XYZ file of C-alpha atoms in Angstrom:
497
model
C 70.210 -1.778 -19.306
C 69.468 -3.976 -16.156
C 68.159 -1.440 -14.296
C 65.565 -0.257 -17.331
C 64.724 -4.116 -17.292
C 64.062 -4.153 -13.264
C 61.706 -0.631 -14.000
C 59.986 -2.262 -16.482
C 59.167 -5.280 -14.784
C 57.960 -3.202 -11.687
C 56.308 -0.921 -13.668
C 54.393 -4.256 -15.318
C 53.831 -5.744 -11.646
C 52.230 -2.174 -10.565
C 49.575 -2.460 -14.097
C 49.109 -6.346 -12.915
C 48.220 -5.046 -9.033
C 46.171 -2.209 -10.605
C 43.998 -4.438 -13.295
C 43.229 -6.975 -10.257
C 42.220 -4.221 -7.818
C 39.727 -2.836 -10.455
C 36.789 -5.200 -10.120
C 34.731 -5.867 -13.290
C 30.688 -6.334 -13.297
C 28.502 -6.922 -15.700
C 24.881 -6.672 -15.332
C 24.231 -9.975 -14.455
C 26.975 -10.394 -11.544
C 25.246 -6.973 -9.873
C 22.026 -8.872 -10.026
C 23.462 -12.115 -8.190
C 25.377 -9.749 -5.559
C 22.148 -7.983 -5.034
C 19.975 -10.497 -4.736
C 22.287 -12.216 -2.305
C 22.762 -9.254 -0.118
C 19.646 -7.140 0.160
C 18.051 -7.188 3.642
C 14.615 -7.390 2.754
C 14.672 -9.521 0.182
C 16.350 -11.786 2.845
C 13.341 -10.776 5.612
C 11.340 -11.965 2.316
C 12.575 -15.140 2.140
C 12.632 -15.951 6.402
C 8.975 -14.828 6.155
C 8.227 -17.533 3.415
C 10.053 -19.730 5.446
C 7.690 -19.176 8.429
C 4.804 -19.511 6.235
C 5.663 -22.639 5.286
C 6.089 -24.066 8.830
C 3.085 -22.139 9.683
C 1.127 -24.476 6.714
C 2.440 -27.699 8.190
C 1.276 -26.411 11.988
C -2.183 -26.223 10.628
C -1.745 -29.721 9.213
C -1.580 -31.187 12.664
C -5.021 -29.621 13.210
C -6.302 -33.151 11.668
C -4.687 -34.992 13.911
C -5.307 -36.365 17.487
C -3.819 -34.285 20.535
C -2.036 -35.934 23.456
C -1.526 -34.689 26.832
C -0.681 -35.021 29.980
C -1.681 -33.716 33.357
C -0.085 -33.915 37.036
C -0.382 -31.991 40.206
C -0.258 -32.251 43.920
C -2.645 -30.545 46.016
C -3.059 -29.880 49.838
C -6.407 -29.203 51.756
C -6.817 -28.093 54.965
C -9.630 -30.148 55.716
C -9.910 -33.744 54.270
C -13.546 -34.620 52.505
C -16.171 -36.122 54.591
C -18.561 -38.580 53.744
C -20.298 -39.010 57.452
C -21.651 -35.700 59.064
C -20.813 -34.877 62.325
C -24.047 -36.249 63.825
C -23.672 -39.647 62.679
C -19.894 -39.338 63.734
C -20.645 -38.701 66.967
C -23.357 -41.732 67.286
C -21.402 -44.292 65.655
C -18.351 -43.171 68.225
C -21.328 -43.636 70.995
C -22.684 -46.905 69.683
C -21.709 -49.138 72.678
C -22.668 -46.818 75.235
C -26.324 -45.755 73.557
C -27.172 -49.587 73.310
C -25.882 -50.549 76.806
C -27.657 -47.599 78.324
C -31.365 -48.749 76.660
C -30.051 -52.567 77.504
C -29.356 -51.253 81.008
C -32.865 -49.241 81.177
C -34.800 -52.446 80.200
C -33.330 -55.116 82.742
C -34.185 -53.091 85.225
C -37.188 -52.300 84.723
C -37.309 -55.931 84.515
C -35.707 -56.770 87.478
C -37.956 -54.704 89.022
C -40.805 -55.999 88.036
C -39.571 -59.663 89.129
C -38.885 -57.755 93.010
C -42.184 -56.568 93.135
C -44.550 -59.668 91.718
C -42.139 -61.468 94.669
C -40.873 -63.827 91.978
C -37.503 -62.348 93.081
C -36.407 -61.561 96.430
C -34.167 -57.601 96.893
C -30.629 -59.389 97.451
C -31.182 -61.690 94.352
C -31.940 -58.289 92.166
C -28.722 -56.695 93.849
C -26.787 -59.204 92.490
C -28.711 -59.553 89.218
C -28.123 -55.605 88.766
C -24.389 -55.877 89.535
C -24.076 -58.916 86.647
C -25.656 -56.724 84.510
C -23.566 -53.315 85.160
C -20.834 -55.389 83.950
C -21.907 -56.389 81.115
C -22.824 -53.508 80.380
C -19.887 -51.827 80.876
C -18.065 -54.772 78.601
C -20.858 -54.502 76.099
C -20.412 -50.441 75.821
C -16.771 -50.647 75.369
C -17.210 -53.324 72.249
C -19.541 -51.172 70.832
C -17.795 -48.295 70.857
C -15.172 -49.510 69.716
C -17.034 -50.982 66.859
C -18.560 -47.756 65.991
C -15.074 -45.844 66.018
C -14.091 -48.802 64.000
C -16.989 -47.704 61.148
C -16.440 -44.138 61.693
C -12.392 -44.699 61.028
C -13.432 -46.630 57.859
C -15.493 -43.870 56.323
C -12.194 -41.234 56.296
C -11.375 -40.319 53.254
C -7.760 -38.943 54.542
C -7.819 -36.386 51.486
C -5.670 -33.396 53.467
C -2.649 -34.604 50.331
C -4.017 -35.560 46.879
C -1.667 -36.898 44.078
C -3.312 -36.675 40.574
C -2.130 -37.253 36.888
C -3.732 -37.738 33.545
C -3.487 -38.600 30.120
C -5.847 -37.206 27.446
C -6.316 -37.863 23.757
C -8.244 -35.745 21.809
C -9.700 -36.232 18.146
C -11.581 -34.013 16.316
C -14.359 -35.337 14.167
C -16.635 -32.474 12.958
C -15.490 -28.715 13.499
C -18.128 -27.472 11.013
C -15.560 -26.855 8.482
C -12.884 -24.603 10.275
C -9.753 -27.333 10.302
C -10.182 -27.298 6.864
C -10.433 -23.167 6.199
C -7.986 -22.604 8.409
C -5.321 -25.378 6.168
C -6.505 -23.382 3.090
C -6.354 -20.118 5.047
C -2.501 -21.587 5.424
C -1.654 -23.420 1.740
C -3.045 -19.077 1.003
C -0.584 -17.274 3.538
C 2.104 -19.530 1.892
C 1.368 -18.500 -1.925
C 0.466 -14.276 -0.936
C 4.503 -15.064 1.032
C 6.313 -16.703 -2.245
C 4.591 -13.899 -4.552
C 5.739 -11.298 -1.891
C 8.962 -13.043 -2.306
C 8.976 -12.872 -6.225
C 7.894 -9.240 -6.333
C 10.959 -8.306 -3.926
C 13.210 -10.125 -6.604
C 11.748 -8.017 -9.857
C 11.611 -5.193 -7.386
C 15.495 -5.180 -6.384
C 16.448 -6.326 -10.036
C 14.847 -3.261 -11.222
C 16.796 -1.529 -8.722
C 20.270 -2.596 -9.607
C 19.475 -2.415 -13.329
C 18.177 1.396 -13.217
C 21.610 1.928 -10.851
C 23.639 0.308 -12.934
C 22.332 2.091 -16.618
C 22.734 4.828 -14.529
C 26.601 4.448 -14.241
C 26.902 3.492 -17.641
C 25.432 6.814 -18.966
C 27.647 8.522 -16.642
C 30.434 7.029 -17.975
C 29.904 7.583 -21.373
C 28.731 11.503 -20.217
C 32.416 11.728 -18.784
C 34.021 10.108 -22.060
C 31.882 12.730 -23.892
C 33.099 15.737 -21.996
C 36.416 14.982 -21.963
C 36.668 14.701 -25.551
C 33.944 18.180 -25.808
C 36.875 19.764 -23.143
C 39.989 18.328 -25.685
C 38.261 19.482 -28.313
C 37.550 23.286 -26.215
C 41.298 23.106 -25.722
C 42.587 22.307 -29.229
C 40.383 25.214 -30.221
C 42.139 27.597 -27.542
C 45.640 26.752 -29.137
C 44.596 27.404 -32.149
C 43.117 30.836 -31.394
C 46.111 31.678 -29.174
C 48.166 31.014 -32.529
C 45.931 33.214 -34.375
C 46.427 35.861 -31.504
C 49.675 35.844 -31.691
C 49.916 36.322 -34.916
C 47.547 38.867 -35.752
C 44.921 36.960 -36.870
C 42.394 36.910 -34.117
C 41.387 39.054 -31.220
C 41.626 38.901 -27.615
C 38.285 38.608 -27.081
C 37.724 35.883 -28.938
C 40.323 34.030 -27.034
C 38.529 34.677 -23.682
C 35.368 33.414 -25.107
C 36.909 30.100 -26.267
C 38.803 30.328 -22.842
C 35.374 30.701 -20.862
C 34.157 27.799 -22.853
C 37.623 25.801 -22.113
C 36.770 26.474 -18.226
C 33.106 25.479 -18.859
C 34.045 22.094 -20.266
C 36.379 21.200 -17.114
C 33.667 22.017 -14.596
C 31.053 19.941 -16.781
C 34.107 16.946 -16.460
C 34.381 17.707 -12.942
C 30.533 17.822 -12.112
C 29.843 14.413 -14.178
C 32.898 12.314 -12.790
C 31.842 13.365 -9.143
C 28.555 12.080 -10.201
C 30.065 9.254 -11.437
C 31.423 8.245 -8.308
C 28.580 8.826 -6.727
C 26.734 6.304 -8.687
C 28.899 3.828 -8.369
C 28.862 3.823 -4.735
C 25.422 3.265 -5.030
C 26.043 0.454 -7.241
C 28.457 -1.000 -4.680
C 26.038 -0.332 -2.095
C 23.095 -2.310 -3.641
C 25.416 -5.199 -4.352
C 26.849 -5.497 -0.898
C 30.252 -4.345 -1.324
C 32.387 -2.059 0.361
C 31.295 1.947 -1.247
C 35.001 2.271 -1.604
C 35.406 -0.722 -4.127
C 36.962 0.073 -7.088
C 34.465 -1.330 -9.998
C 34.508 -1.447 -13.489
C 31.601 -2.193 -15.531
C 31.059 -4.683 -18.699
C 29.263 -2.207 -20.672
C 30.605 0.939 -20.006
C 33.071 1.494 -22.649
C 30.740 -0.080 -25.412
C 30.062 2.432 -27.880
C 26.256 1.414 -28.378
C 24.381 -0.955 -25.715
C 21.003 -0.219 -27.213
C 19.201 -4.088 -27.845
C 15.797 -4.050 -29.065
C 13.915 -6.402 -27.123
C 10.573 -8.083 -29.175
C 7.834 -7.423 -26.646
C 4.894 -7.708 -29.056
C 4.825 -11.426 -28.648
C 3.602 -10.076 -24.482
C 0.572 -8.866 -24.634
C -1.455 -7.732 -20.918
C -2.813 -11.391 -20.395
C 0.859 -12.139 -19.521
C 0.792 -9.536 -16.793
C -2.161 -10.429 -15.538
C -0.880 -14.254 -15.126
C 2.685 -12.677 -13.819
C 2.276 -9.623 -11.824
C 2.869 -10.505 -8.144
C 0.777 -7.404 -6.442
C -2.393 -8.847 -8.705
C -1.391 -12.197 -7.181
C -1.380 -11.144 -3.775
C -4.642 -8.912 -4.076
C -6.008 -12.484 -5.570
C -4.596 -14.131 -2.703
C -6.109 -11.608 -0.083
C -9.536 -11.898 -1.398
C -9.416 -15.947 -1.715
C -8.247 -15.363 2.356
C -11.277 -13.285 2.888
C -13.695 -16.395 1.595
C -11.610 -18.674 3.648
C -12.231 -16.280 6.717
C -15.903 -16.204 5.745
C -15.915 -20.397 6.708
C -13.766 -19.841 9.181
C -16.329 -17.609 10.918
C -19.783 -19.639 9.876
C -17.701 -22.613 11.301
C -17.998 -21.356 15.014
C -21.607 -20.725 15.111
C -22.005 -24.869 13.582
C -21.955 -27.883 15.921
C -18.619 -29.297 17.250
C -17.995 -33.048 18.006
C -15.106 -34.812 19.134
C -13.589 -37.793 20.324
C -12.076 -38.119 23.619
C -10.164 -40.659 25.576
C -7.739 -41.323 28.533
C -6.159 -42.259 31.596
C -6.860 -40.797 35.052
C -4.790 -41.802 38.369
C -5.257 -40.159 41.953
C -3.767 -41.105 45.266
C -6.011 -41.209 47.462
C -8.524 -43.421 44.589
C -11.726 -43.734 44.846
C -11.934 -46.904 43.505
C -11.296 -48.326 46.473
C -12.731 -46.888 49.589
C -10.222 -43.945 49.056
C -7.284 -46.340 49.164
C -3.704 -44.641 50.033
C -2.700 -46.005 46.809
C -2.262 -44.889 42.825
C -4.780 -46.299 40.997
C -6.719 -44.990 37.645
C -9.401 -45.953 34.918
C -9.531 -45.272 31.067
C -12.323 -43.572 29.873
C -13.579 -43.050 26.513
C -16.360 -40.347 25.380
C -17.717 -38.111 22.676
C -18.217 -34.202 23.197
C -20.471 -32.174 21.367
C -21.091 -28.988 21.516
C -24.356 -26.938 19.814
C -24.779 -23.176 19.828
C -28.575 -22.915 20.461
C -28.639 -19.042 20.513
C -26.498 -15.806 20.511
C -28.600 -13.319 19.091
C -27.553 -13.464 15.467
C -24.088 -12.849 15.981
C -22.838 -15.225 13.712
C -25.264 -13.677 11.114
C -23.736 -10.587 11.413
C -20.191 -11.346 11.533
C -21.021 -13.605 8.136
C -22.162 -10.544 6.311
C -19.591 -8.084 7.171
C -16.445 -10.584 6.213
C -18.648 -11.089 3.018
C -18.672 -7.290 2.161
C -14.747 -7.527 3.252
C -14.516 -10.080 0.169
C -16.746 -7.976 -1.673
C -14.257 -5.017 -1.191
C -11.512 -7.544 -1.942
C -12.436 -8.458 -5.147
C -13.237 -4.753 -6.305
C -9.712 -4.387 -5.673
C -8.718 -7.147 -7.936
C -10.804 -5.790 -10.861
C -9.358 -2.365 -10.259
C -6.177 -3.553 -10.183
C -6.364 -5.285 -13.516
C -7.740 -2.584 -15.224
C -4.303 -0.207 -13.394
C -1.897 -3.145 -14.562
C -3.419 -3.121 -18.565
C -3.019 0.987 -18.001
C 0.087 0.706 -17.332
C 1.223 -2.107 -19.585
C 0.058 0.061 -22.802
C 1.774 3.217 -21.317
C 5.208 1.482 -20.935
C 4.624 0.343 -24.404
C 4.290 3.977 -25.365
C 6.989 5.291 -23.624
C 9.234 2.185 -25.155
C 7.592 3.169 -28.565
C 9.160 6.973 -28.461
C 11.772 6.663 -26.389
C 12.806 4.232 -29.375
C 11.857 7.433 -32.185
C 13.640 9.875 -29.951
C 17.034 7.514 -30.087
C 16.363 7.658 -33.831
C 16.142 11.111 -33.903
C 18.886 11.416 -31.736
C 21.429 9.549 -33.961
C 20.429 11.575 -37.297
C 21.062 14.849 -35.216
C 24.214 13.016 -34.081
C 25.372 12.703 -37.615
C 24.292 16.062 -38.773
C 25.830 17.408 -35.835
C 28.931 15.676 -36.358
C 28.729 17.069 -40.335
C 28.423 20.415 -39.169
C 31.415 20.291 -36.789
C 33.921 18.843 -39.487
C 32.863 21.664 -41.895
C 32.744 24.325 -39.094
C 36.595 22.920 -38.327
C 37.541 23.131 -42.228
C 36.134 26.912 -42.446
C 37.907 28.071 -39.369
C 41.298 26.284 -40.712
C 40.406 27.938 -44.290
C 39.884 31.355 -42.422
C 36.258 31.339 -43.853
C 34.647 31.217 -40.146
C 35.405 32.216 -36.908
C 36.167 30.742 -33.336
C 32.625 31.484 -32.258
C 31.238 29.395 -35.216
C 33.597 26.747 -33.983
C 32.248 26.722 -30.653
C 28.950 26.885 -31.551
C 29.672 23.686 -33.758
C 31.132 21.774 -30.696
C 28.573 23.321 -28.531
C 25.775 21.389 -30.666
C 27.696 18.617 -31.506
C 28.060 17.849 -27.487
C 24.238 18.616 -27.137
C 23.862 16.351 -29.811
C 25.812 13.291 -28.440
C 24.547 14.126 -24.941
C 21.378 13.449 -26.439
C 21.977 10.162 -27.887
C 23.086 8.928 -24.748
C 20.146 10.262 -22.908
C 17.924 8.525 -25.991
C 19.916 4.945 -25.203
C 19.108 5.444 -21.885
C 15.678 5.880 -22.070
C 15.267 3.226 -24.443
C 16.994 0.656 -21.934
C 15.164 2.590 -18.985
C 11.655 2.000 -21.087
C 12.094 -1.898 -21.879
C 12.854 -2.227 -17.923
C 10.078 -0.537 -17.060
C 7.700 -2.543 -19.836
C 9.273 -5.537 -18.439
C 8.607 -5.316 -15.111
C 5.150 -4.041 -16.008
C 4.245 -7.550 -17.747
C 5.980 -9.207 -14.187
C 8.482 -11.223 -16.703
C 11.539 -8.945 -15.582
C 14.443 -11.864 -15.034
């Protein structure tokens, strides 16, 4: 007795281990997986992120732009504001003016000698006073001159500069503000991008996960076609045995038994396949063992009322007519954005400006620097009708942009009224589906009742089974559709959630 009680609790510790490595999703837990985990949706998202940042860049367009400037630069030769001509005479100064000093007292001296005013030893000793003052007055005035000469360098061989601007613009004939709406654009066409990637990867999972639904159901169908194949087998083995039935008629029900495992075989593997899928779309491991909500639901056909949706809502929801709108409003935008450069451009300037050596002060060794305050305009006067031409072909680019839009409208109501179609038979076909179902099912019991009465035969059996599989294969195909339809319709009118 103990030991049956330590089995069972192992054996109820092994189910517990089991039920919590089966994972169970429903529809709307695939959805939140997927939308968490797919890669482009996520590139989706960093890209509306960008935009926005982008947006509040071009905000700063409006506002005034600082900067500042520094450098050192080294010349070979410094600037010069005297020539070399008037270097060389103001170096000479002394000497020129004591030489024509020099010239004149002579001749004045000699004068004096000859009119006897003067005798020759006086004018010796009068032309010796005046050599040396000469020579004294040539060496101040040289000196003087070099003096003049130094005080014209500008001693610009090293020259130490920095700046600070400010910049405001006033009138940019329109293009700060096309180029913000250009921006507040780019961020709409990325959250629409965005929102289509969401309906886009929802439809995705959903379609994936119907998918494995179907499958499953498909696999509970053939196992119970295959049981049923097998009871039938027994049955005519009995009926060999004793008498009753040929051989041949058990190999038929015996190819039919082998035909139903290969059918279980083929839809389980596809099973698995599916859900790997699944798994992979969600952002689990392909290996995970899932179970799904709805699998084992006998019926998981809802009929959505779309008739309340009629095409205006696509046209207000679909995100590719949104971001066709949003590439022809960008085209307009471009349009100003182009007529703006060819329009006159003023701004407001200001700043600081320092420089060693300045010139403020005789080209002082020193930092110093003035503000300065302006306005800049600038006025195309001609370019050959350039901005003409450029005008007109972004126009016919917005032309070409908003026969895209209408075309697209006209696509989207297409399509709108052939999803309803599609929803409105695939809803008659699951109709007719489910009376075949129960006719099929009617013709099985009674085929079942003959063959145990010994009114009909194995092959009437089979045939019975045959059409009552076709029959439920059907139906499932028919709920299917139905679900597959009011996804499609859905994400037709862009309300897919």
């Amino acid at each position: 007795m103990k030991m049956k009680k330590v089995l069972t609790i192992f054996a109820l510790l092994a189910f517990v281990f089991e039920a919590n490595a089966q994972i169970v999703l429903s529809l709307d837990s695939c959805r939140a997986m997927a939308l968490r985990n797919n890669k482009q949706l996520n590139a989706t998202k960093l890209q509306q992120e960008a935009a926005h940042y982008a947006k509040k860049a071009v905000r700063t367009k409006y506002l005034p732009k600082v900067d500042a400037l520094g450098g050192y630069e080294y010349f070979s030769k410094e600037i010069s504001i005297l020539n070399n001509d008037q270097k060389s005479t103001l170096t000479g100064l002394g000497t020129g003016v004591a030489t024509s000093l020099g010239n004149n007292v002579n001749n004045i001296i000699t004068g004096l000698v000859q009119g006897g005013v003067i005798d020759l030893a006086t004018a010796q000793q009068l032309g010796g006073m005046m050599g040396e003052l000469g020579n004294s007055l040539a060496q101040v005035g040289n000196q003087f001159g070099q003096n003049i000469a130094d005080a014209f360098r500008t001693d610009t061989h090293n020259i130490w500069s920095g700046a600070v601007m400010v910049r405001q613009p006033i009138f940019m004939g329109g293009a700060i503000i096309a180029a913000n709406k250009m921006a507040d654009i780019a961020e709409d066409m990325a959250a629409n991008n965005y929102e289509g990637k969401i309906q886009s990867t929802i439809y995705d999972i959903d379609k994936v996960y119907w998918l494995v639904v179907s499958l499953k159901q498909k696999k509970k169908l053939a196992e119970s076609f295959r049981d049923l194949v097998q009871k039938l087998d027994n049955d005519v083995q009995k009926l060999i045995q004793e008498g009753l039935a040929t051989r041949a008629n058990g190999l038929k029900v015996a190819v039919k038994v082998n035909e139903a495992d290969m059918a279980v075989t083929q839809v389980d593997n596809g099973l698995s396949l599916a859900k790997m899928l699944l798994c992979q779309q969600c952002g689990l491991p392909i290996d995970t063992e899932i179970t799904l909500q709805d699998e084992d639901q006998n019926s998981f056909v809802t009929i959505d009322d779309t008739s309340s949706l009629n095409d205006e809502i696509a046209q207000a929801n679909r995100s590719e007519l949104k971001l066709l709108e949003n590439a022809a409003e960008l085209s307009r935008q471009a349009t100003n954005l182009i007529r703006a450069e060819y329009l006159p451009h003023i701004a407001l300037t200001g700043g600081y400006i320092v420089s060693n050596p300045n010139v403020f002060n005789g080209f002082q060794n020193k930092f110093a620097g003035v503000w300065n305050v302006g306005v800049v305009m600038q006025i195309p006067v001609w370019n050959w009708f350039e901005g003409a031409y450029k005008i007109r072909a972004s126009k016919a680019a917005t032309a070409i942009a908003n026969l895209e839009v209408n075309d697209a409208r006209e696509k989207i109501n297409l399509q709108v009224a052939q999803c309803r179609y599609k929803m409105s038979e695939a809803q008659k076909r699951l109709i007719t589906a489910t009376k075949n179902l129960d006719n099929a099912e009617e013709n099985l019991r009674c085929a079942n009742v003959g063959f145990r009465e010994g009114v009909m035969e194995s092959t009437e059996v089979m045939a019975a089974q045959t059409a009552w599989n076709a029959a439920q294969t059907q139906k499932i195909d028919a709920e299917i559709d139905v679900k597959m339809t009011q996804l499609g319709l859905k994400k037709a009118l862009g309300v897919l959630q």
